[in-house]
mmCIF file of C-alpha atoms in Angstrom:
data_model
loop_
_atom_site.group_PDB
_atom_site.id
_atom_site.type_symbol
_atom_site.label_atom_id
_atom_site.label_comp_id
_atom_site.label_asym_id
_atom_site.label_seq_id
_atom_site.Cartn_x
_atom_site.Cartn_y
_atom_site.Cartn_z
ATOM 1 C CA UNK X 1 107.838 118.766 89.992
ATOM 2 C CA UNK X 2 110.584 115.933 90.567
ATOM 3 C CA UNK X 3 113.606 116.379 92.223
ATOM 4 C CA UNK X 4 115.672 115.573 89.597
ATOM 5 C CA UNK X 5 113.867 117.639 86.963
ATOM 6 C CA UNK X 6 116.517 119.915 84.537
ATOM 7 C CA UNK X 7 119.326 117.478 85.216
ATOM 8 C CA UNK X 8 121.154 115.426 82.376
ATOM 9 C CA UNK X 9 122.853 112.565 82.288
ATOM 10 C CA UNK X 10 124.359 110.907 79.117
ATOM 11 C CA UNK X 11 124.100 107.153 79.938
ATOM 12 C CA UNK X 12 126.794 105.188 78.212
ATOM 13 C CA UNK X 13 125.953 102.099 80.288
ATOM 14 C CA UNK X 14 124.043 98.781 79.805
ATOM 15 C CA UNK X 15 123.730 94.999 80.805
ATOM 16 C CA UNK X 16 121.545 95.640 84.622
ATOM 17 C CA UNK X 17 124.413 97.534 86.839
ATOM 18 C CA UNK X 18 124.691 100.775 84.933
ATOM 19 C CA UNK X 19 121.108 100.598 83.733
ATOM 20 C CA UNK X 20 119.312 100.010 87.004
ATOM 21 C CA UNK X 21 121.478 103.522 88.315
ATOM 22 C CA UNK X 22 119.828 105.688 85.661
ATOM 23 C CA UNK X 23 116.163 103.954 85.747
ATOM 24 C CA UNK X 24 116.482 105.001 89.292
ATOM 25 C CA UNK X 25 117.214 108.629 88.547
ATOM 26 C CA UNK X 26 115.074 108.759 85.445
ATOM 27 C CA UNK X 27 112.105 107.736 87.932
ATOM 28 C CA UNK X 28 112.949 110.798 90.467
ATOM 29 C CA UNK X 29 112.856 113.041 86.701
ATOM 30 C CA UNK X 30 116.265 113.168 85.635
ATOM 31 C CA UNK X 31 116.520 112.861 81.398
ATOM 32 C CA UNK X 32 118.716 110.273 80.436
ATOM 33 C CA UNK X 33 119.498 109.973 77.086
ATOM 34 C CA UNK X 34 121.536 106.467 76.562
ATOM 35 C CA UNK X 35 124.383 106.456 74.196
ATOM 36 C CA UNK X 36 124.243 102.879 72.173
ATOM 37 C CA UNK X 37 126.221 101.403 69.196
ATOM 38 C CA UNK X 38 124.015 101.491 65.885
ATOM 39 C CA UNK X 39 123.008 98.636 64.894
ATOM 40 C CA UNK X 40 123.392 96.330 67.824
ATOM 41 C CA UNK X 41 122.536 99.145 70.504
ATOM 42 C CA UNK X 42 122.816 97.971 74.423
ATOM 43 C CA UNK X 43 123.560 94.012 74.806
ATOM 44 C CA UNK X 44 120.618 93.669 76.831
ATOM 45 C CA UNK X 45 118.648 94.251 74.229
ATOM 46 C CA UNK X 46 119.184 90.867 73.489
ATOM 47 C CA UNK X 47 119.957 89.076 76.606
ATOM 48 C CA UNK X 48 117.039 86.773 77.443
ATOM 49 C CA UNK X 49 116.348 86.023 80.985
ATOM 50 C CA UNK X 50 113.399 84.145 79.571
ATOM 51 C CA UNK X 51 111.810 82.881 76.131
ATOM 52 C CA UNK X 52 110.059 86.185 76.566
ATOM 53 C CA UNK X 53 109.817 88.445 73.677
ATOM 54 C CA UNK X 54 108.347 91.947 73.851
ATOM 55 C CA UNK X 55 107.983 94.155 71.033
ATOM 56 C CA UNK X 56 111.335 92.477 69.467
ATOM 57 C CA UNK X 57 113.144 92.203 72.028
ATOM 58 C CA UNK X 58 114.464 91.091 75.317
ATOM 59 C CA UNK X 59 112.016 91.702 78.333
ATOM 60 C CA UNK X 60 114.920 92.936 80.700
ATOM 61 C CA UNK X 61 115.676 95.516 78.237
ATOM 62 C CA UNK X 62 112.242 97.107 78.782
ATOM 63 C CA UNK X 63 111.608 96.584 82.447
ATOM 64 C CA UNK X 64 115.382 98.039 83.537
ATOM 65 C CA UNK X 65 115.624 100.928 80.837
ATOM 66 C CA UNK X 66 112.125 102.379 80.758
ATOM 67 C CA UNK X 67 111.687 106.434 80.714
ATOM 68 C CA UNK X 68 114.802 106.800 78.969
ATOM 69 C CA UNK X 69 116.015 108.015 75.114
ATOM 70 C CA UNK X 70 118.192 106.049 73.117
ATOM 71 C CA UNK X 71 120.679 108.474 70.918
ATOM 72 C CA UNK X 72 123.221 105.447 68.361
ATOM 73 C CA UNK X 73 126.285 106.723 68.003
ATOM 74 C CA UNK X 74 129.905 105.046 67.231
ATOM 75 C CA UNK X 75 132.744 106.202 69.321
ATOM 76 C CA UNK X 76 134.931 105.389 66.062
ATOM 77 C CA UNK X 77 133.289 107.407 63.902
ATOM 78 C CA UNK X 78 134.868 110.744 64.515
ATOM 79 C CA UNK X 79 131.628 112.599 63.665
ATOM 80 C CA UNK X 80 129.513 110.561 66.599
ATOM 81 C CA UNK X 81 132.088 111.051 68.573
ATOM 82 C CA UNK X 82 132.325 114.570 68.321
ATOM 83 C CA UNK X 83 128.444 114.697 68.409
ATOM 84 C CA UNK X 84 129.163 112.646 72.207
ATOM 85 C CA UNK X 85 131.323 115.106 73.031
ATOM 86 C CA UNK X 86 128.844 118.120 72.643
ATOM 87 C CA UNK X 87 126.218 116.329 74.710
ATOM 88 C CA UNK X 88 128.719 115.535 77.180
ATOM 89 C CA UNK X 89 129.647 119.100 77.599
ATOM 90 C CA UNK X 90 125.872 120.109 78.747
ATOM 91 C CA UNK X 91 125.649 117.250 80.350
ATOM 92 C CA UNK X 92 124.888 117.018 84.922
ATOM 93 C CA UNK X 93 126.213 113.365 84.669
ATOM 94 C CA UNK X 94 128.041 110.984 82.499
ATOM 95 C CA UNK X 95 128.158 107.301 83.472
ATOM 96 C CA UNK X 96 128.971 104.412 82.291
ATOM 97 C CA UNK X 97 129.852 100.153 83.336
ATOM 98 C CA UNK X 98 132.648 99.493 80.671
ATOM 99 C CA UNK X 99 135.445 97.508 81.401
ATOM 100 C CA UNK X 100 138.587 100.004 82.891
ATOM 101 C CA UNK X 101 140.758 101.132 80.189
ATOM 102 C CA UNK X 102 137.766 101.183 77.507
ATOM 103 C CA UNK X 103 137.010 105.022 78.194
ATOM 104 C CA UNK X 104 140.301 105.871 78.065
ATOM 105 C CA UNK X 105 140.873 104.348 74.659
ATOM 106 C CA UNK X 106 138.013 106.087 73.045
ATOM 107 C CA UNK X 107 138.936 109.617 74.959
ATOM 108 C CA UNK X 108 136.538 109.693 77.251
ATOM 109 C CA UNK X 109 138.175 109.117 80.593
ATOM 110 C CA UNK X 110 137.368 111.038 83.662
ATOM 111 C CA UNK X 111 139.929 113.886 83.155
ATOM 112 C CA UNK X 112 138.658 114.127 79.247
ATOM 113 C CA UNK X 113 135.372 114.705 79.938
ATOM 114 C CA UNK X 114 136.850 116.727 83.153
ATOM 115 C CA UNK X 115 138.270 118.847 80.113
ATOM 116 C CA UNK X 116 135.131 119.199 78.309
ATOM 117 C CA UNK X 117 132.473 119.730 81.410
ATOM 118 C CA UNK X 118 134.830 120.526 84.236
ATOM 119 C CA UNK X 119 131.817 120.049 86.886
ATOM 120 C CA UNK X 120 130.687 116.956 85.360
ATOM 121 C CA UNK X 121 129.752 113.941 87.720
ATOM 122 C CA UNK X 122 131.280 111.091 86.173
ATOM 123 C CA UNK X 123 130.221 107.624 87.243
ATOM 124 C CA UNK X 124 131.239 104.271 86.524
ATOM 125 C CA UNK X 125 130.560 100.455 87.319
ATOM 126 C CA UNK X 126 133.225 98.135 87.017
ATOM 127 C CA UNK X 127 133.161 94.517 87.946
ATOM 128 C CA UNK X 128 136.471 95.014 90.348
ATOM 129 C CA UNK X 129 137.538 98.017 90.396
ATOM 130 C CA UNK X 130 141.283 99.072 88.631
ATOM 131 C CA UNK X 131 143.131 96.449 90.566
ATOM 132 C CA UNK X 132 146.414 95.043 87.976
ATOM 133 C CA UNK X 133 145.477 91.138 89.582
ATOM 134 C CA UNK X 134 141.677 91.270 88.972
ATOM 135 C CA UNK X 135 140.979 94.100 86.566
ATOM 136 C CA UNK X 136 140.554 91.291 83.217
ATOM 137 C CA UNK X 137 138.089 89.346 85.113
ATOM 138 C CA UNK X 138 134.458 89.146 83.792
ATOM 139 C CA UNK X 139 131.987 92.022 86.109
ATOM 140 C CA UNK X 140 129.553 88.814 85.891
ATOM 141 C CA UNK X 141 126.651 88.593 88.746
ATOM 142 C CA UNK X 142 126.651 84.921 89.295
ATOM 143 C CA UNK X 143 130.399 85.204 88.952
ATOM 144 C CA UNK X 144 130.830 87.778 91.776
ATOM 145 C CA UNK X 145 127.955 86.324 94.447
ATOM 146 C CA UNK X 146 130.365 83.093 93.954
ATOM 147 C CA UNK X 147 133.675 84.707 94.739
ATOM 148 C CA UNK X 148 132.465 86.987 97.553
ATOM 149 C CA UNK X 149 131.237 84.050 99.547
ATOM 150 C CA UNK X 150 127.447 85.120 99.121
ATOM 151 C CA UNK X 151 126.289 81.448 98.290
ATOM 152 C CA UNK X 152 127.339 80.041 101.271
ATOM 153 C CA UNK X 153 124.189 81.873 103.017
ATOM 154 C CA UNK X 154 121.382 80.734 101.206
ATOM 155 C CA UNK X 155 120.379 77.056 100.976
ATOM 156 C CA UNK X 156 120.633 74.458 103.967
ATOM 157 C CA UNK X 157 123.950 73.244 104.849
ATOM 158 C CA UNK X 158 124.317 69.930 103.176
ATOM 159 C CA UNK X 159 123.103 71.781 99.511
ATOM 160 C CA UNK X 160 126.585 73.134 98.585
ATOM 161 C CA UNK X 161 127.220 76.369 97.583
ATOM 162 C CA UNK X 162 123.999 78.722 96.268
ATOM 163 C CA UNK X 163 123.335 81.515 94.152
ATOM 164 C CA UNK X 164 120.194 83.922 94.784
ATOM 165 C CA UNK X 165 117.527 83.983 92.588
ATOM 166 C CA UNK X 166 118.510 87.700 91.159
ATOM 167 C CA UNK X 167 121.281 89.269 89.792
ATOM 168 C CA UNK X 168 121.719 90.901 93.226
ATOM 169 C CA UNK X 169 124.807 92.141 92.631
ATOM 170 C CA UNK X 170 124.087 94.018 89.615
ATOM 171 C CA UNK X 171 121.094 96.075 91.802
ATOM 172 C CA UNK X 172 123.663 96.773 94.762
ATOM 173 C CA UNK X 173 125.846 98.028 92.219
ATOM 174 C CA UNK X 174 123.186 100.160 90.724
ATOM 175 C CA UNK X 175 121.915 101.580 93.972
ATOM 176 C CA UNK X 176 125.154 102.359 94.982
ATOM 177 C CA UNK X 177 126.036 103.780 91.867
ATOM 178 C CA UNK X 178 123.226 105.790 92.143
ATOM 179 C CA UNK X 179 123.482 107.219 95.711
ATOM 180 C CA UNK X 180 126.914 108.230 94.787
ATOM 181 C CA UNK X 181 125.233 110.208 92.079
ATOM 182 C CA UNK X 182 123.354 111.854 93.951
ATOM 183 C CA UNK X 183 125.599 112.993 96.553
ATOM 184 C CA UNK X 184 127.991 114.388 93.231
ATOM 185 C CA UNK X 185 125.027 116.619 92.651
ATOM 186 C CA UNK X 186 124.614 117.798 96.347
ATOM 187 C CA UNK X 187 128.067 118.376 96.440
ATOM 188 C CA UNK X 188 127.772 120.130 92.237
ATOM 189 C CA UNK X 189 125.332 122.329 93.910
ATOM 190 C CA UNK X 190 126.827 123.313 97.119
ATOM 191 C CA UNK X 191 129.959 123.823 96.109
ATOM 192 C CA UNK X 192 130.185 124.412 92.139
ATOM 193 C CA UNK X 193 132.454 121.331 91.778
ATOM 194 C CA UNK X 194 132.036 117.945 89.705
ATOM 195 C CA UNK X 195 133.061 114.679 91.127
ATOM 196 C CA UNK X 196 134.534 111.222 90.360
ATOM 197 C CA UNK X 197 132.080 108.462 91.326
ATOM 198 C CA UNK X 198 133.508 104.989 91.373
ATOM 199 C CA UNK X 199 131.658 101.699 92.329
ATOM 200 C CA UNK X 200 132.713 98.207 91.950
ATOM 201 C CA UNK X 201 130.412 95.249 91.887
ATOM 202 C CA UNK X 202 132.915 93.573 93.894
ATOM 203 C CA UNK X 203 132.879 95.859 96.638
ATOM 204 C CA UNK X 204 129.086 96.268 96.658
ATOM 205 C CA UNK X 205 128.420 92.436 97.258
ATOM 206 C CA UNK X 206 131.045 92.586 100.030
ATOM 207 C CA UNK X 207 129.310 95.410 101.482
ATOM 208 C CA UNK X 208 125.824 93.370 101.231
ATOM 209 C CA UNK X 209 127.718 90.944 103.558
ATOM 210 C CA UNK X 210 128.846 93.495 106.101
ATOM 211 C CA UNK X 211 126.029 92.051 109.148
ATOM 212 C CA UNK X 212 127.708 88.691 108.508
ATOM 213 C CA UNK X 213 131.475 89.550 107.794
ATOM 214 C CA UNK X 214 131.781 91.281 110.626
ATOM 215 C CA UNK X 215 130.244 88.432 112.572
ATOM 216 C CA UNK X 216 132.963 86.357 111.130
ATOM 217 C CA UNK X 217 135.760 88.973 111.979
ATOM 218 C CA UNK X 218 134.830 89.265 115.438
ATOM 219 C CA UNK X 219 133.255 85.456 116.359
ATOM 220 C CA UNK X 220 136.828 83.816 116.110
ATOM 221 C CA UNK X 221 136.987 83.663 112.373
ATOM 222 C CA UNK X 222 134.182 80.956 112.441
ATOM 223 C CA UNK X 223 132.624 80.523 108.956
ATOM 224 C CA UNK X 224 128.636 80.844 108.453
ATOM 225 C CA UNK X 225 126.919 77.694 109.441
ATOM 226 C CA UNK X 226 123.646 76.857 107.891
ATOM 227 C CA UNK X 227 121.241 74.559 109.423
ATOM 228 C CA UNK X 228 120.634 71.270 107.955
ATOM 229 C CA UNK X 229 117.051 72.632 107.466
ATOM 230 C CA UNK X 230 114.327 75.483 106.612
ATOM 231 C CA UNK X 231 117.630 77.529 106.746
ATOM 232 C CA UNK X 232 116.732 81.497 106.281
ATOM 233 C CA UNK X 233 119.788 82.717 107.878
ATOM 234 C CA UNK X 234 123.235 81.462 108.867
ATOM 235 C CA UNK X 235 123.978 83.661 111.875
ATOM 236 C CA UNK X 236 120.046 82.885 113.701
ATOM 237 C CA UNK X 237 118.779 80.221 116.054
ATOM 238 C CA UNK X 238 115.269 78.474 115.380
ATOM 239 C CA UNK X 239 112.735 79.111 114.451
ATOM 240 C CA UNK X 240 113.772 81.334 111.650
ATOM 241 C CA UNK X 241 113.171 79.959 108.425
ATOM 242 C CA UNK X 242 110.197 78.353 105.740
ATOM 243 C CA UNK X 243 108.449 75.338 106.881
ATOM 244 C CA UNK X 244 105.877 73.729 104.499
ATOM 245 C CA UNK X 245 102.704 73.307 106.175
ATOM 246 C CA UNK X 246 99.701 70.866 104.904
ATOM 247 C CA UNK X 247 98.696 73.128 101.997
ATOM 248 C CA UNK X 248 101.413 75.466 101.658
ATOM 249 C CA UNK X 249 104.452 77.300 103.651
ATOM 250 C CA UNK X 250 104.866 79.391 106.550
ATOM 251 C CA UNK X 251 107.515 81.645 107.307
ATOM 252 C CA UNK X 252 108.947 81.777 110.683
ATOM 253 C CA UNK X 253 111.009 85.069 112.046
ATOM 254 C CA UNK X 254 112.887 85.157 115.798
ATOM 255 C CA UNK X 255 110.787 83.744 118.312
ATOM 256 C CA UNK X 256 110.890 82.342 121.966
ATOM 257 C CA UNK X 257 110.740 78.737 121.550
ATOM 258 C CA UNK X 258 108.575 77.868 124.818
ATOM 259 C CA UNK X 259 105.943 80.654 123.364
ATOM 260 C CA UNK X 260 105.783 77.957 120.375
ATOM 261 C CA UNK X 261 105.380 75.040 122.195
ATOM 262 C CA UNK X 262 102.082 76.637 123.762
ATOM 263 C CA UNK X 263 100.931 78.192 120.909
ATOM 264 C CA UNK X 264 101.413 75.289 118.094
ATOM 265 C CA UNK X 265 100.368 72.780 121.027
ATOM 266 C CA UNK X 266 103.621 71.097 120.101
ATOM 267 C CA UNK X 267 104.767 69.107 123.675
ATOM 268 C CA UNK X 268 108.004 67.784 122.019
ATOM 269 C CA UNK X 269 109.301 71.367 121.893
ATOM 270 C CA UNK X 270 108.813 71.312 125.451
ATOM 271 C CA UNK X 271 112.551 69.867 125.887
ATOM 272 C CA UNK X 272 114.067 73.083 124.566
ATOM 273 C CA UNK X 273 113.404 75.338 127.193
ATOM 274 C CA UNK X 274 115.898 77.562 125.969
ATOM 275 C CA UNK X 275 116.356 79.010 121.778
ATOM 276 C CA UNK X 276 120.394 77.764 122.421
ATOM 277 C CA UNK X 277 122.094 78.202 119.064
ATOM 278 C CA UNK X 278 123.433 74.506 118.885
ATOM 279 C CA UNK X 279 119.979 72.962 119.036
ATOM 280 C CA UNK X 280 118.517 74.555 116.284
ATOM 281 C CA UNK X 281 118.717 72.135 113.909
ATOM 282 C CA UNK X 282 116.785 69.311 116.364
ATOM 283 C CA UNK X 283 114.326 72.243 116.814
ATOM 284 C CA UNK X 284 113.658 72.883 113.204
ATOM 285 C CA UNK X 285 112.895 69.232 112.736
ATOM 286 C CA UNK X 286 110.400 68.983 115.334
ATOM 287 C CA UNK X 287 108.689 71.945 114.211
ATOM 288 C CA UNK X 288 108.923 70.709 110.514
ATOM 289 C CA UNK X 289 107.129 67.602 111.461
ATOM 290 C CA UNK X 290 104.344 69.351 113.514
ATOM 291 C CA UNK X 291 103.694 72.136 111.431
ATOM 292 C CA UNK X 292 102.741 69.872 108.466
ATOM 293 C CA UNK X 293 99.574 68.803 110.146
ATOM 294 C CA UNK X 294 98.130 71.978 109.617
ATOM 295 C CA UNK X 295 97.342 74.032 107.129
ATOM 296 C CA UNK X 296 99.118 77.551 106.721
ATOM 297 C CA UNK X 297 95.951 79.870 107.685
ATOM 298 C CA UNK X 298 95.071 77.840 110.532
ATOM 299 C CA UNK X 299 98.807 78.618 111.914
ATOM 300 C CA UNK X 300 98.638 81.968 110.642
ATOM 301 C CA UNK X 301 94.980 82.090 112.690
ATOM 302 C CA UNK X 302 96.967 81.132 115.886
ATOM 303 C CA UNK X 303 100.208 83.108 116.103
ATOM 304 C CA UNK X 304 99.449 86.307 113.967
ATOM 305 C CA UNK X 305 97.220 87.155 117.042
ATOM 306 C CA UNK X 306 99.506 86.063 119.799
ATOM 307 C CA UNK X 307 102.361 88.452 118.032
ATOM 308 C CA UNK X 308 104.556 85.820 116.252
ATOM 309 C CA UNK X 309 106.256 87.212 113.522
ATOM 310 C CA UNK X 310 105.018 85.028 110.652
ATOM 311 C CA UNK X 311 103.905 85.246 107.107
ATOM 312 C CA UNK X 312 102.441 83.091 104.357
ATOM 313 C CA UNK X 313 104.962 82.131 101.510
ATOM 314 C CA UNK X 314 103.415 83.747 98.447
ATOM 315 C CA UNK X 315 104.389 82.963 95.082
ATOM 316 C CA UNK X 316 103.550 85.787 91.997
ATOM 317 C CA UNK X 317 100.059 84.849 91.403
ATOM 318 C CA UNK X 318 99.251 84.899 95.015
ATOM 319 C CA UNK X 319 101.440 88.221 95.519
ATOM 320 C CA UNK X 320 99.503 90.115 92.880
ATOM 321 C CA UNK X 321 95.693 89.003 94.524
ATOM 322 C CA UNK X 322 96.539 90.511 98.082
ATOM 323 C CA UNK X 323 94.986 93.527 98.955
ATOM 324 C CA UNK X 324 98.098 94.408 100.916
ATOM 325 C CA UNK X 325 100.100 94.398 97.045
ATOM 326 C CA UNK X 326 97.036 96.032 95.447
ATOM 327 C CA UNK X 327 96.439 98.963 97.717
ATOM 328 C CA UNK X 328 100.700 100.092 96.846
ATOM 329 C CA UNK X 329 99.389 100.884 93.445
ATOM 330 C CA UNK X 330 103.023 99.414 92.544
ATOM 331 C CA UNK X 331 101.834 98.587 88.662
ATOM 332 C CA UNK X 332 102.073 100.867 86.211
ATOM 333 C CA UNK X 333 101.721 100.918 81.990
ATOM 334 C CA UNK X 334 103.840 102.082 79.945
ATOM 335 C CA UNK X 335 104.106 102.645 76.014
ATOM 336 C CA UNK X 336 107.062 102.828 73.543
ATOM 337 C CA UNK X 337 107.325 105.467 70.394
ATOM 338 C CA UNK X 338 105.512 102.910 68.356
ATOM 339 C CA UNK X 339 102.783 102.047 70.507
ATOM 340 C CA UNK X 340 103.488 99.490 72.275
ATOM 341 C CA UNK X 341 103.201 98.710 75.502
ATOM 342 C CA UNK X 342 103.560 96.688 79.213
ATOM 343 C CA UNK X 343 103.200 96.803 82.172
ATOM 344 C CA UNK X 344 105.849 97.024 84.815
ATOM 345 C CA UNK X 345 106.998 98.020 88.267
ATOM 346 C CA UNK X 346 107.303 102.151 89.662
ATOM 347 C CA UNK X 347 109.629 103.922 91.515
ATOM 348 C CA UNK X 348 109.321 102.780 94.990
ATOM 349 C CA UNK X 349 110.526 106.260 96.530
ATOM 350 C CA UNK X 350 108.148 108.577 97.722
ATOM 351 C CA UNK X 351 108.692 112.104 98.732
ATOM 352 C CA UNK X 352 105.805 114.567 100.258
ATOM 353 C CA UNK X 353 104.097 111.237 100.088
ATOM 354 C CA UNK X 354 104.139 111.367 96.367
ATOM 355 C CA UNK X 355 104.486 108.440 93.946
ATOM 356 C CA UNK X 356 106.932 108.763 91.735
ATOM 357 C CA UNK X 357 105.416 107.546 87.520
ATOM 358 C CA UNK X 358 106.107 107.814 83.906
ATOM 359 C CA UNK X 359 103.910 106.715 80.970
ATOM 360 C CA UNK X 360 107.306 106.373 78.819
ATOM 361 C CA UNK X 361 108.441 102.967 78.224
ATOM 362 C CA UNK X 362 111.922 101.713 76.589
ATOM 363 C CA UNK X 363 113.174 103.120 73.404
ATOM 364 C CA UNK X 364 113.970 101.585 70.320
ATOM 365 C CA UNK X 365 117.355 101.547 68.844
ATOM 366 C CA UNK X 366 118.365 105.401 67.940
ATOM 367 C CA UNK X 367 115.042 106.267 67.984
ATOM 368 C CA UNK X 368 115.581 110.199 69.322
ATOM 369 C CA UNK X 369 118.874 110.648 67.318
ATOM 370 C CA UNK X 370 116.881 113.286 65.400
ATOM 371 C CA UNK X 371 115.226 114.740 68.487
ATOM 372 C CA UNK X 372 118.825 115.421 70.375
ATOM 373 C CA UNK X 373 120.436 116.344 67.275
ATOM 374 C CA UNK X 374 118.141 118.869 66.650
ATOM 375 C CA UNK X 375 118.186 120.334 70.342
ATOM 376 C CA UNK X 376 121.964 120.186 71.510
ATOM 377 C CA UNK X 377 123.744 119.340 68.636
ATOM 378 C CA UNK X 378 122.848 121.586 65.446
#
């Protein structure tokens, strides 16, 4: 049995934030039926991270809102609504990522569903909180890593400001999301009460900072400096970073720069005797220089044994080939109403050493309105 097994949650969500919340509860066994507008149904459904087309429609629809149901309804319509309304009132959780204000326009605010399901957990995404000065601004991923400072880490210091390769702040907001879930139903549990759950993108990529902000508060309000370099962190000396190597790239973690020298055979290190923080960059160079006359494996060959943190810089196709990726059994199919179906990413929890799967994939467009109607509504 999951953990989450018998527990509801009506899903009003969608873009990545919300969505990526209830995958993660769906995967632990938690139903989530997903409340979209007919006819158009969850935006993502059409937002194209790629030229990828699966079944219809977008690819990020299916990987981030597998093992859930889709129920169309139209908050306008006072019938759907009302129909909401019933499923809210059996509902464990309702959560959604609107905008603030948009809830309380359609009457379903906190304290109205409070009214209809008074132990309800209620959760909700927004992209900065219910602040008057901010509160109109877009809950946009690239948007908030760029006014939270996060692109000022990644990148070497002469490449201006830049964004990570994800919409990292979507996820945070997600997993947040989601542990504040599940603490609502600890709490629901323990003590018979419902709970207010609030999460703001803007917060969460702050709070994906805290290692270096408090660095910052505490080091004389000195901003992150990257190295001119192979920079893999702002706040760590040498050798930490990528360095390309004569067939490939190696990644190098914290390591005692002497150790190197004797290792790699590389006598110019020799004149940094110490890893001092203000020689990095001249230390980065050398090694940048000297590690391109070799190729990866034959580094690899020398420090993996001599306990040098160090890894070979995989790309996908590589990834999938390891036996280290294969023996996770991390790929699973899945397959929609129709027959259709992918393959995608599991659950990466595990409890009593137990994988957590689910052979249903993404649902089309309304496709259990009859289903729910027929079980909580009629």
């Amino acid at each position: 049995m999951k953990p989450l097994e018998d527990y509801l949650i009506i899903d009003f969500s969608q873009f990545l934030s919300g969505p990526s919340a209830s995958l993660r509860l769906a995967d632990l066994g938690a139903r989530v039926i997903k409340i979209e507008k007919p006819g158009t149904g969850d935006i993502c459904r059409t937002l194209y991270t790629s030229d990828l087309i699966m079944n219809g429609e977008s690819s990020i629809f299916h990987t981030i809102n597998r093992n859930k149901e889709s129920f169309a309804a139209d908050f306008k319509n006072t019938e759907d609504l009302e129909k909401i309304k019933i499923l809210i009132k059996k509902a464990d959780v309702v959560m959604h990522n609107f905008r603030p204000g948009v809830m309380e326009r359609v009457g379903l605010s906190y304290d109205d569903v409070k009214e209809i399901n008074p132990k309800v957990v209620y959760a909700e995404i927004s992209g900065y909180g219910n602040h008057a000065d901010l509160v109109d601004k877009p809950g946009q991923d690239l948007l908030l890593q760029s006014l939270t400072a996060l692109t000022w880490l990644t990148g070497n210091q002469n490449d201006g400001p830049v964004p990570m390769g994800l919409s990292i702040v979507d996820m945070l907001a997600g997993a947040h999301l989601a542990q504040g879930i599940l603490a609502g139903l600890y709490r629901k549990t323990v003590k018979d009460t419902g709970a207010l759950v609030q999460v703001s993108m803007l917060e969460s990529a702050i709070d994906f900072q805290f290692e270096t902000i408090t660095t910052f508060f505490n080091d004389g309000g000195e901003l992150p400096e990257r190295t001119k370099s192979n920079n893999a962190h702002a706040y760590l000396g040498a050798p930490y970073g990528i360095y390309k190597t004569k067939d490939g790239f190696l990644a190098l973690a914290m390591g005692s720069i002497p150790v190197l020298s004797e290792l790699l055979k590389c006598d110019e290190l020799l004149k940094f005797p110490e890893n001092k923080f203000d020689q990095r960059d001249k230390i980065k160079k050398v090694l940048a220089k000297h590690l391109k006359t070799q190729t990866t494996d034959f580094w690899l060959a020398i420090l993996e044994p001599a306990d040098i943190w160090c890894a070979k810089v995989l790309n996908y196709q590589e990834l999938f080939q390891e036996e280290g990726f294969k023996v996770l059994d991390f790929v699973q199919k899945v397959a929609m109403g129709d027959g259709y179906s992918y393959e995608t990413t599991r659950c990466p929890i595990k409890i009593d050493g137990k994988i957590f799967t689910s052979k249903k994939a993404s649902p089309k467009l309304g496709e259990h309105n009859e289903k729910i109607t027929m079980e909580f509504i009629n």
